[in-house]
Coordinates of C-alpha atoms and ligand atoms in Angstrom, one line a residue:
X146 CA 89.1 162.4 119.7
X147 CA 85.9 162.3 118.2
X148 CA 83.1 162.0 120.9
X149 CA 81.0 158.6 120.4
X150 CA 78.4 159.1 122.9
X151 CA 76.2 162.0 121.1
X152 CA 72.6 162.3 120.9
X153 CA 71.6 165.3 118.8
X154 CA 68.2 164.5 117.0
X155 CA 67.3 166.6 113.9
X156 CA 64.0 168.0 116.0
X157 CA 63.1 167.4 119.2
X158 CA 59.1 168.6 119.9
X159 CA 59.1 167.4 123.8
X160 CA 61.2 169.9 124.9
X161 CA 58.8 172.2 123.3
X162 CA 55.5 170.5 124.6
X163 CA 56.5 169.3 128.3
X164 CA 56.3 172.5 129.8
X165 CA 52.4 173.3 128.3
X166 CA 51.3 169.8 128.7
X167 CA 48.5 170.4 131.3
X168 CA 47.2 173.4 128.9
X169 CA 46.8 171.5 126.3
X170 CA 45.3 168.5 127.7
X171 CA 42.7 170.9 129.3
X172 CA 42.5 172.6 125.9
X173 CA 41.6 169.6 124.3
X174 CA 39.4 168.1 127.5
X175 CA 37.2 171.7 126.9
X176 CA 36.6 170.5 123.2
X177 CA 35.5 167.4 124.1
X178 CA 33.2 168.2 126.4
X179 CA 31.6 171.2 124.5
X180 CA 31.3 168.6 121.5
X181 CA 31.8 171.5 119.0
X182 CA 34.2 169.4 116.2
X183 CA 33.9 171.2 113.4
X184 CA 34.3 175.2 113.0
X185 CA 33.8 175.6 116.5
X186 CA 34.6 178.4 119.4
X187 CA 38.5 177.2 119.7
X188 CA 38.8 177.6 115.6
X189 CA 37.1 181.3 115.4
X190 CA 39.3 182.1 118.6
X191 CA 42.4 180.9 116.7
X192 CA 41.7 182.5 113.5
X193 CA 41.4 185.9 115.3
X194 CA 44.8 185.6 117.7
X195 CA 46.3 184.0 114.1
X196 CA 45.1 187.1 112.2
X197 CA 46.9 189.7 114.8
X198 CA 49.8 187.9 115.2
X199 CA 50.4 188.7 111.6
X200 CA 49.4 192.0 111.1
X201 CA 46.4 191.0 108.7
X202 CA 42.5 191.5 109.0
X203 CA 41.4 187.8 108.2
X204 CA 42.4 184.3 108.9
X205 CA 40.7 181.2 107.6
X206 CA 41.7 177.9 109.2
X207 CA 41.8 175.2 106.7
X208 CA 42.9 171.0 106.5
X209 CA 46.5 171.6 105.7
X210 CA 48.8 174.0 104.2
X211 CA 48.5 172.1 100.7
X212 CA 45.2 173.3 100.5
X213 CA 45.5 176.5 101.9
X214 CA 47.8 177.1 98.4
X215 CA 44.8 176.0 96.4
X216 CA 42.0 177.4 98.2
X217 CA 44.1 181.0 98.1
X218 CA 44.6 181.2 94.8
X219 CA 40.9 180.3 94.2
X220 CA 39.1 182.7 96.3
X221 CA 41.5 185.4 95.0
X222 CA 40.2 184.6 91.4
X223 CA 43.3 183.0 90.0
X224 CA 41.7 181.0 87.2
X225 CA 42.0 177.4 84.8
X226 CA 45.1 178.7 82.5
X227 CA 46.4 181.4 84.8
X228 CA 50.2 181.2 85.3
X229 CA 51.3 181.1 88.7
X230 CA 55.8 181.7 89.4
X231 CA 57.1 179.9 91.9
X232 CA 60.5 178.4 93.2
X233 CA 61.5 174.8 91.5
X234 CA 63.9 174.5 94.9
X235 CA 60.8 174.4 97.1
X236 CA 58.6 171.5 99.0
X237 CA 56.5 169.9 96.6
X238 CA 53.1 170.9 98.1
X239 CA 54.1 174.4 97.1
X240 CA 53.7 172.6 93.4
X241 CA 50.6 170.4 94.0
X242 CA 49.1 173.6 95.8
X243 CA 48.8 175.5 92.3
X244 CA 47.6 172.1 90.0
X245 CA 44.9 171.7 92.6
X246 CA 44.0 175.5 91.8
X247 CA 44.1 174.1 88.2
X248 CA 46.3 177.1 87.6
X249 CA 49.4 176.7 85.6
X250 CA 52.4 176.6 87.4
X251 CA 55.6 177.9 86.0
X252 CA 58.8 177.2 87.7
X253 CA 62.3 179.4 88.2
X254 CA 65.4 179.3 89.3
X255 CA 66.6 180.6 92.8
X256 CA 69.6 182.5 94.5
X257 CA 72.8 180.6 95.4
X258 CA 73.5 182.0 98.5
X259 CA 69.5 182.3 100.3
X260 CA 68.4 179.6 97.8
X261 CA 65.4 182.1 97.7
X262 CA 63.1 183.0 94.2
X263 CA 65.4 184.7 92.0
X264 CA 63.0 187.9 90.6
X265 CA 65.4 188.3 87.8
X266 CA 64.2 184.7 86.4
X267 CA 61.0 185.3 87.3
X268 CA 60.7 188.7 85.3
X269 CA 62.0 186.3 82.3
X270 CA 59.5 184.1 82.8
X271 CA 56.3 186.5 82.4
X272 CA 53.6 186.2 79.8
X273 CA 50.3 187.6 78.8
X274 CA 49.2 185.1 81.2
X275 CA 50.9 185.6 84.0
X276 CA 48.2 186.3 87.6
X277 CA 50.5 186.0 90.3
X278 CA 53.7 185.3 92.0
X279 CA 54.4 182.4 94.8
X280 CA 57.4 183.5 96.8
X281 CA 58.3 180.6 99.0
X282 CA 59.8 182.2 102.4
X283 CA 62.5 179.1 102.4
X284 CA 64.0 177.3 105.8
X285 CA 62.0 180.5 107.6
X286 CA 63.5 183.6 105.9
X287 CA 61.5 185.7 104.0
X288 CA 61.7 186.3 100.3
X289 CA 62.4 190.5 100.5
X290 CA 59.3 192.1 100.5
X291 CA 60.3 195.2 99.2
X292 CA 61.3 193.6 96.5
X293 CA 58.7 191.6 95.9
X294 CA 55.8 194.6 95.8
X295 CA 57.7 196.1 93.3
X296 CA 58.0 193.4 91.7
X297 CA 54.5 192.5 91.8
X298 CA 53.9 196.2 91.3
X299 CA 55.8 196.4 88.1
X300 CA 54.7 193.6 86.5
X301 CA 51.1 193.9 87.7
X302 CA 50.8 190.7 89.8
X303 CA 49.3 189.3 93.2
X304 CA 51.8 188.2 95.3
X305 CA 50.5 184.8 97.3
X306 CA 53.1 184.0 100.1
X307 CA 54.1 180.2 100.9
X308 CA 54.7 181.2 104.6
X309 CA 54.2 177.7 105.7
X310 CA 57.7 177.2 107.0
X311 CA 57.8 181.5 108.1
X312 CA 55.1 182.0 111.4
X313 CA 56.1 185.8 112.5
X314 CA 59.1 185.7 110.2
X315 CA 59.9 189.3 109.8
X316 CA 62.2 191.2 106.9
X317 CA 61.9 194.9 106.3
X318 CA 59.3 195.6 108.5
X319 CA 57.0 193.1 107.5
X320 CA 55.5 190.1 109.1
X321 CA 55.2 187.0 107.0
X322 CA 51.7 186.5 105.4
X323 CA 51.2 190.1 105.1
X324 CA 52.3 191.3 102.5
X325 CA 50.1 190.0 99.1
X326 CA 47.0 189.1 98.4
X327 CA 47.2 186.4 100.6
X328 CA 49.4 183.6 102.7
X329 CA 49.0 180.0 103.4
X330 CA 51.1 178.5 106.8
X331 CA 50.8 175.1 107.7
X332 CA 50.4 173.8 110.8
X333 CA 52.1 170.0 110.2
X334 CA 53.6 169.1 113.7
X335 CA 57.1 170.0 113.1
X336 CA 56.6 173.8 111.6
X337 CA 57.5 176.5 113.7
X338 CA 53.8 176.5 115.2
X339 CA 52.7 172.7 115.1
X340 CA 49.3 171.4 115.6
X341 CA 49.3 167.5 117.0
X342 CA 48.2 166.6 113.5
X343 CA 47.6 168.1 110.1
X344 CA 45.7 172.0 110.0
X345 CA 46.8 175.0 107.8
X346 CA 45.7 178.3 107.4
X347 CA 45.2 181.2 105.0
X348 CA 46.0 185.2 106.2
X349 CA 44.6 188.1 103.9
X350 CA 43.5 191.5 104.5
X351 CA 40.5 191.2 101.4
X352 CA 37.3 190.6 103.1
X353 CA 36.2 189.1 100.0
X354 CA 38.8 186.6 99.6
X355 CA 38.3 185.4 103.4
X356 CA 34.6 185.2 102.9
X357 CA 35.2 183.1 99.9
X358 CA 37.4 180.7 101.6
X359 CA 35.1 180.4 104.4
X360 CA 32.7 179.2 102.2
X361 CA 35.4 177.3 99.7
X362 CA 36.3 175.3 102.9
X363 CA 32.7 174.0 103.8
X364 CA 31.5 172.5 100.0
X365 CA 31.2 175.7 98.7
X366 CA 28.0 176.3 101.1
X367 CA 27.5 180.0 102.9
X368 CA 24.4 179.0 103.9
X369 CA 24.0 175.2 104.7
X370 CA 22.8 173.2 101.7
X371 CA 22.6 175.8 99.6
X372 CA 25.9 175.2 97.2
X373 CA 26.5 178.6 95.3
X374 CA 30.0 177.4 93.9
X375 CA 32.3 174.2 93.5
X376 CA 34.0 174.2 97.0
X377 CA 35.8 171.5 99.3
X378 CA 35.6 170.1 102.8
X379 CA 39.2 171.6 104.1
X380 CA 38.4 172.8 107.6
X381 CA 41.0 172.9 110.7
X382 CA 39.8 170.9 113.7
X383 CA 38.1 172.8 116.3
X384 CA 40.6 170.1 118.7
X385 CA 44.0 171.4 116.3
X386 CA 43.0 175.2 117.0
X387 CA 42.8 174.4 120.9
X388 CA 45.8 173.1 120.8
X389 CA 47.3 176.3 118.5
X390 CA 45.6 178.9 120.8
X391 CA 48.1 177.4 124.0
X392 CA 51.1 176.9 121.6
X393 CA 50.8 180.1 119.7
X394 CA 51.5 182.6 122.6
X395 CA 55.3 180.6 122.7
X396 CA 55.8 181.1 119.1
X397 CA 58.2 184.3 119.2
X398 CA 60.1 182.9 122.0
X399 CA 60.6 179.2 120.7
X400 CA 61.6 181.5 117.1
X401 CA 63.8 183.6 119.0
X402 CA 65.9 180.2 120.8
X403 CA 65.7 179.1 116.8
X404 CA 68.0 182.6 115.9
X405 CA 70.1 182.2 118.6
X406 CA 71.2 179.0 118.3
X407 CA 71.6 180.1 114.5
X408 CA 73.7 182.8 115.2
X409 CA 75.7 180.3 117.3
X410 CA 76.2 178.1 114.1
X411 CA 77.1 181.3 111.9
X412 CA 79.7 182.0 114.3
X413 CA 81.6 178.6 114.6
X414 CA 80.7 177.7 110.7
X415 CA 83.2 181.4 109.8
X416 CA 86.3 179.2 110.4
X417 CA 84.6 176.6 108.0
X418 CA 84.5 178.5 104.9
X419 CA 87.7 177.6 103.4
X420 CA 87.0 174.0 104.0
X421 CA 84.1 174.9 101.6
X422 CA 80.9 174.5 104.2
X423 CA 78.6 177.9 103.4
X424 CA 75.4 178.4 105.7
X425 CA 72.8 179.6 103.3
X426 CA 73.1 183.4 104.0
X427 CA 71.0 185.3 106.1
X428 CA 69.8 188.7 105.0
X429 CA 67.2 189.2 107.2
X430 CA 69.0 189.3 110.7
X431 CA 66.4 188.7 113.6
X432 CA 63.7 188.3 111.4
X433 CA 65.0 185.0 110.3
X434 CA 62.8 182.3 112.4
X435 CA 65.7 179.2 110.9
X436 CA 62.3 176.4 110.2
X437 CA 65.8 174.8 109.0
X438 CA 69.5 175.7 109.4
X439 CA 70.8 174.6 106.0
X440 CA 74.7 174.6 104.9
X441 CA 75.9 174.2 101.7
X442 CA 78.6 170.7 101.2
X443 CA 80.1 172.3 97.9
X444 CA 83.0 170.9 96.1
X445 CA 86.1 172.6 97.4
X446 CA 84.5 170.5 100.6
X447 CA 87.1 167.4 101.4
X448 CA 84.5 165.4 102.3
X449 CA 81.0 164.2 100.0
X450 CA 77.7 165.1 101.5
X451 CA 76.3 161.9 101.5
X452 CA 79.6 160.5 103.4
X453 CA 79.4 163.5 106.1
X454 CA 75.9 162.8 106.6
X455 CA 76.4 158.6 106.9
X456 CA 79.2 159.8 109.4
X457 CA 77.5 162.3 111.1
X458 CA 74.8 160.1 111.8
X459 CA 77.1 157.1 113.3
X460 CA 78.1 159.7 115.8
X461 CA 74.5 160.2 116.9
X462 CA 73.7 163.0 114.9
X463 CA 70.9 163.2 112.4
X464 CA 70.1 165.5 109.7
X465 CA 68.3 166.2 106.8
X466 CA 68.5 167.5 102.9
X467 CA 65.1 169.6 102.5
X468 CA 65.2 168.8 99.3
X469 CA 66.8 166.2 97.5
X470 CA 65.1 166.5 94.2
X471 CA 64.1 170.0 93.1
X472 CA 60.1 169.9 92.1
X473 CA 60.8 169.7 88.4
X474 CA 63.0 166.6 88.4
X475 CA 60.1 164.7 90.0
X476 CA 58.8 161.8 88.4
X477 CA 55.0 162.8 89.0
X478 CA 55.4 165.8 87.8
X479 CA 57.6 165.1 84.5
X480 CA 54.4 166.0 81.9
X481 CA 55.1 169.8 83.1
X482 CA 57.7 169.1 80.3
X483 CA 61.0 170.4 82.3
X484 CA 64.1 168.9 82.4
X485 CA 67.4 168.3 83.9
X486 CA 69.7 171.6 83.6
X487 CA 66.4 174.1 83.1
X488 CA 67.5 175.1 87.2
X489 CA 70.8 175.0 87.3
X490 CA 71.5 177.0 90.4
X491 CA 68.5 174.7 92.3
X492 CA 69.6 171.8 91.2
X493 CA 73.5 172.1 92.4
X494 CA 71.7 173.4 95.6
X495 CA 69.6 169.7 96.1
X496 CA 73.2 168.4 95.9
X497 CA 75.1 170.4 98.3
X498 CA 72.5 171.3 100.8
X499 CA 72.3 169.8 104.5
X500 CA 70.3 170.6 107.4
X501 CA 71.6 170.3 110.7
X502 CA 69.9 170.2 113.9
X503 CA 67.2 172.7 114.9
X504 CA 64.7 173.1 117.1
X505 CA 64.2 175.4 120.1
X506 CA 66.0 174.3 123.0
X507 CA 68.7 173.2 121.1
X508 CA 71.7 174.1 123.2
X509 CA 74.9 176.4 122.2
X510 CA 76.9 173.5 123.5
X511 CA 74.9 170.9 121.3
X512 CA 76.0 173.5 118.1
X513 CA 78.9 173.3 119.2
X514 CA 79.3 169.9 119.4
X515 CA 77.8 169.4 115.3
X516 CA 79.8 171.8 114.0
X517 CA 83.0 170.5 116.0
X518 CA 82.3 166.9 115.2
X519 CA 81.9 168.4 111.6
X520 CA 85.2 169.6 111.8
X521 CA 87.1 166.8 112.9
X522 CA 85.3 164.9 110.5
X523 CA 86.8 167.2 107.8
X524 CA 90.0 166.9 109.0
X525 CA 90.4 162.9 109.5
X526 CA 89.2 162.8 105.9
Ligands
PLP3 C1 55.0 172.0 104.8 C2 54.9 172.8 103.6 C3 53.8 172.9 102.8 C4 52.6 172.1 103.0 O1 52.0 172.0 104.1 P1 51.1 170.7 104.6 O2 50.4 171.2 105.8 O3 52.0 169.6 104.8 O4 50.1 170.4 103.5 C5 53.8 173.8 101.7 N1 54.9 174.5 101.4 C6 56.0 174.4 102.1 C7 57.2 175.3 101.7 C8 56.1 173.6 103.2 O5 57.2 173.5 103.9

């Protein structure tokens, strides 16, 4: 009998929030009555616990993770005409990050089974003008960082991590954001770490690089009105970092509820396989922090994605397809000059992919129930 009365939300934030509400209504109450707005005492206390966390020297709070992209790449020196390699399976602020750096962006394909950057398309896709690498660490696993400073290493490259969905993902050792030049997180309300609002930030270990963004942030000024080069105003509320500084101290436990109800889904999904449903694989153990649990819906599957999900959802259980349309099939973006079939492997990933719920708190019965209601869907198909 399939069970009618389920309530499984794709995230749920209030389980997360309930037990710190009084800290962070006193965290904000303490801005408010200080008055300090803008890059005040909560921000430069953020920036340092945000800086330790991941194993770097300098962290720069900025408006959103969008422009943490940009402003990276800029205050490392990435230039007008520079090519940039990033993932075309990726959000498309990973994208509008490099154009607002007016660097070149140039797409690749990914890996079927992490949907991760594929380095083998990327070393194709090097030039005379290639500057840097963007790994994206996808659904919160990290793009092998090993790997990738060899890569970069080889190839002479700076390696600029899109960590936004990976705070205190770990893989080989490494934490997230500290392994390249530098690494933009955002802080959008339903990332691992969440701010009640937009905020982002960049990590780097370059003193250079973080002054420049310091002063990149606030019009270009590091000295008020004086303007020594073309900046921005892309700071991160003094009220978002007060409300950071209580949440951030939960992160590793709220990841580590993430993994285990992962691990939970890994387990029951095993006796899925031959009905053709593949979690996208995880090669980094513990040190993935699941942002999203994703499966693939391939086509030995009985049943169509779009059908499971319509079902799925009738039954009170909602999910998601992060993402749909792979950056260089979208319409905005079509003078780039790709087309359909230059991805191959991300574009059959956009058409299989679903992500199920996640959030921490989700309970081992609550996985159980998706992937059981997931299975009898399968088999009354
Ligand atoms: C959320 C996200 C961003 C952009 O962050 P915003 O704060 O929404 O600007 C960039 N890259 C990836 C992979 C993201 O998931």
């Amino acid at each position: 009998m399939i069970n009618t009365a389920l309530k499984i939300p794709f995230v749920d934030l209030t389980l997360q929030h309930e037990p710190i509400q009084g800290q962070i209504e006193q965290a904000i109450q303490s801005v408010l009555q200080k008055g300090d707005f803008i890059l005040g005492k909560a921000l430069a206390e953020f920036e340092t616990a945000f800086a330790t966390a991941c194993g770097v020297q300098y962290a720069v709070g900025v408006a959103c993770g969008t422009d943490a992209i940009a402003l990276a790449l800029q205050a490392a020196g990435i230039k007008p005409g520079d090519e940039v390699i990033l993932p075309a399976n990726t959000f498309i602020a990973t994208l509008i990050g490099v154009l607002h750096a007016q660097a070149t962006p140039i797409l690749v394909d990914c890996d079927p089974e992490t949907a991760l950057i594929d380095l083998k398309a990327a070393e194709k896709a090097i030039t005379p003008k290639t500057k840097a690498i963007l790994p994206v660490h996808l659904y919160g696993q990290m793009v092998s960082p090993q790997q990738l400073k060899d890569f970069a290493a080889a190839h002479n490259l700076l390696i600029f991590e899109d960590a936004a969905q990976a705070h205190l993902a770990e893989r080989e050792g490494y934490i997230a954001g500290s392994i390249g030049k530098a690494a933009a997180f955002s802080f959008y309300p339903s990332k691992n770490l969440g701010a009640v609002g937009d905020g982002g930030i960049v990590v780097t270990n370059d003193p250079d690089v973080a002054q420049k963004l310091r002063s990149l942030r606030n019009y270009g000024a590091p000295q008020k009105y004086i303007h020594t080069e073309p900046g921005t105003n892309s700071r991160l509320d003094t009220l978002q970092a007060a409300v950071l500084n209580v949440k951030l101290p939960h992160l590793k436990q709220w990841n580590l509820q993430r993994n285990t109800a992962a691990k939970e889904y890994d387990v029951l999904f095993t006796s899925l396989k031959n009905k053709g449903i593949i979690p996208i694989q995880n090669q980094s153990q513990t040190g993935h922090i699941y942002h999203l649990y994703v499966v693939r819906i391939t086509e030995n599957c009985p049943i169509n994605r779009e059908i499971l999900q319509t079902k799925l959802a009738d039954l009170g259980i909602q999910t998601g397809i992060h993402y749909p349309l792979p950056c260089h099939l979208q319409p905005a973006y079509k003078y780039l000059g790709y087309k359909e079939g230059d991805f191959p492997v991300a574009e059959t990933l956009a058409k299989q992919i679903l992500s199920l719920p996640m959030y921490p708190g989700l309970s081992q019965t609550q996985v159980k129930q998706v992937v059981e209601t997931i299975e009898q869907l399968l088999g009354a198909s």
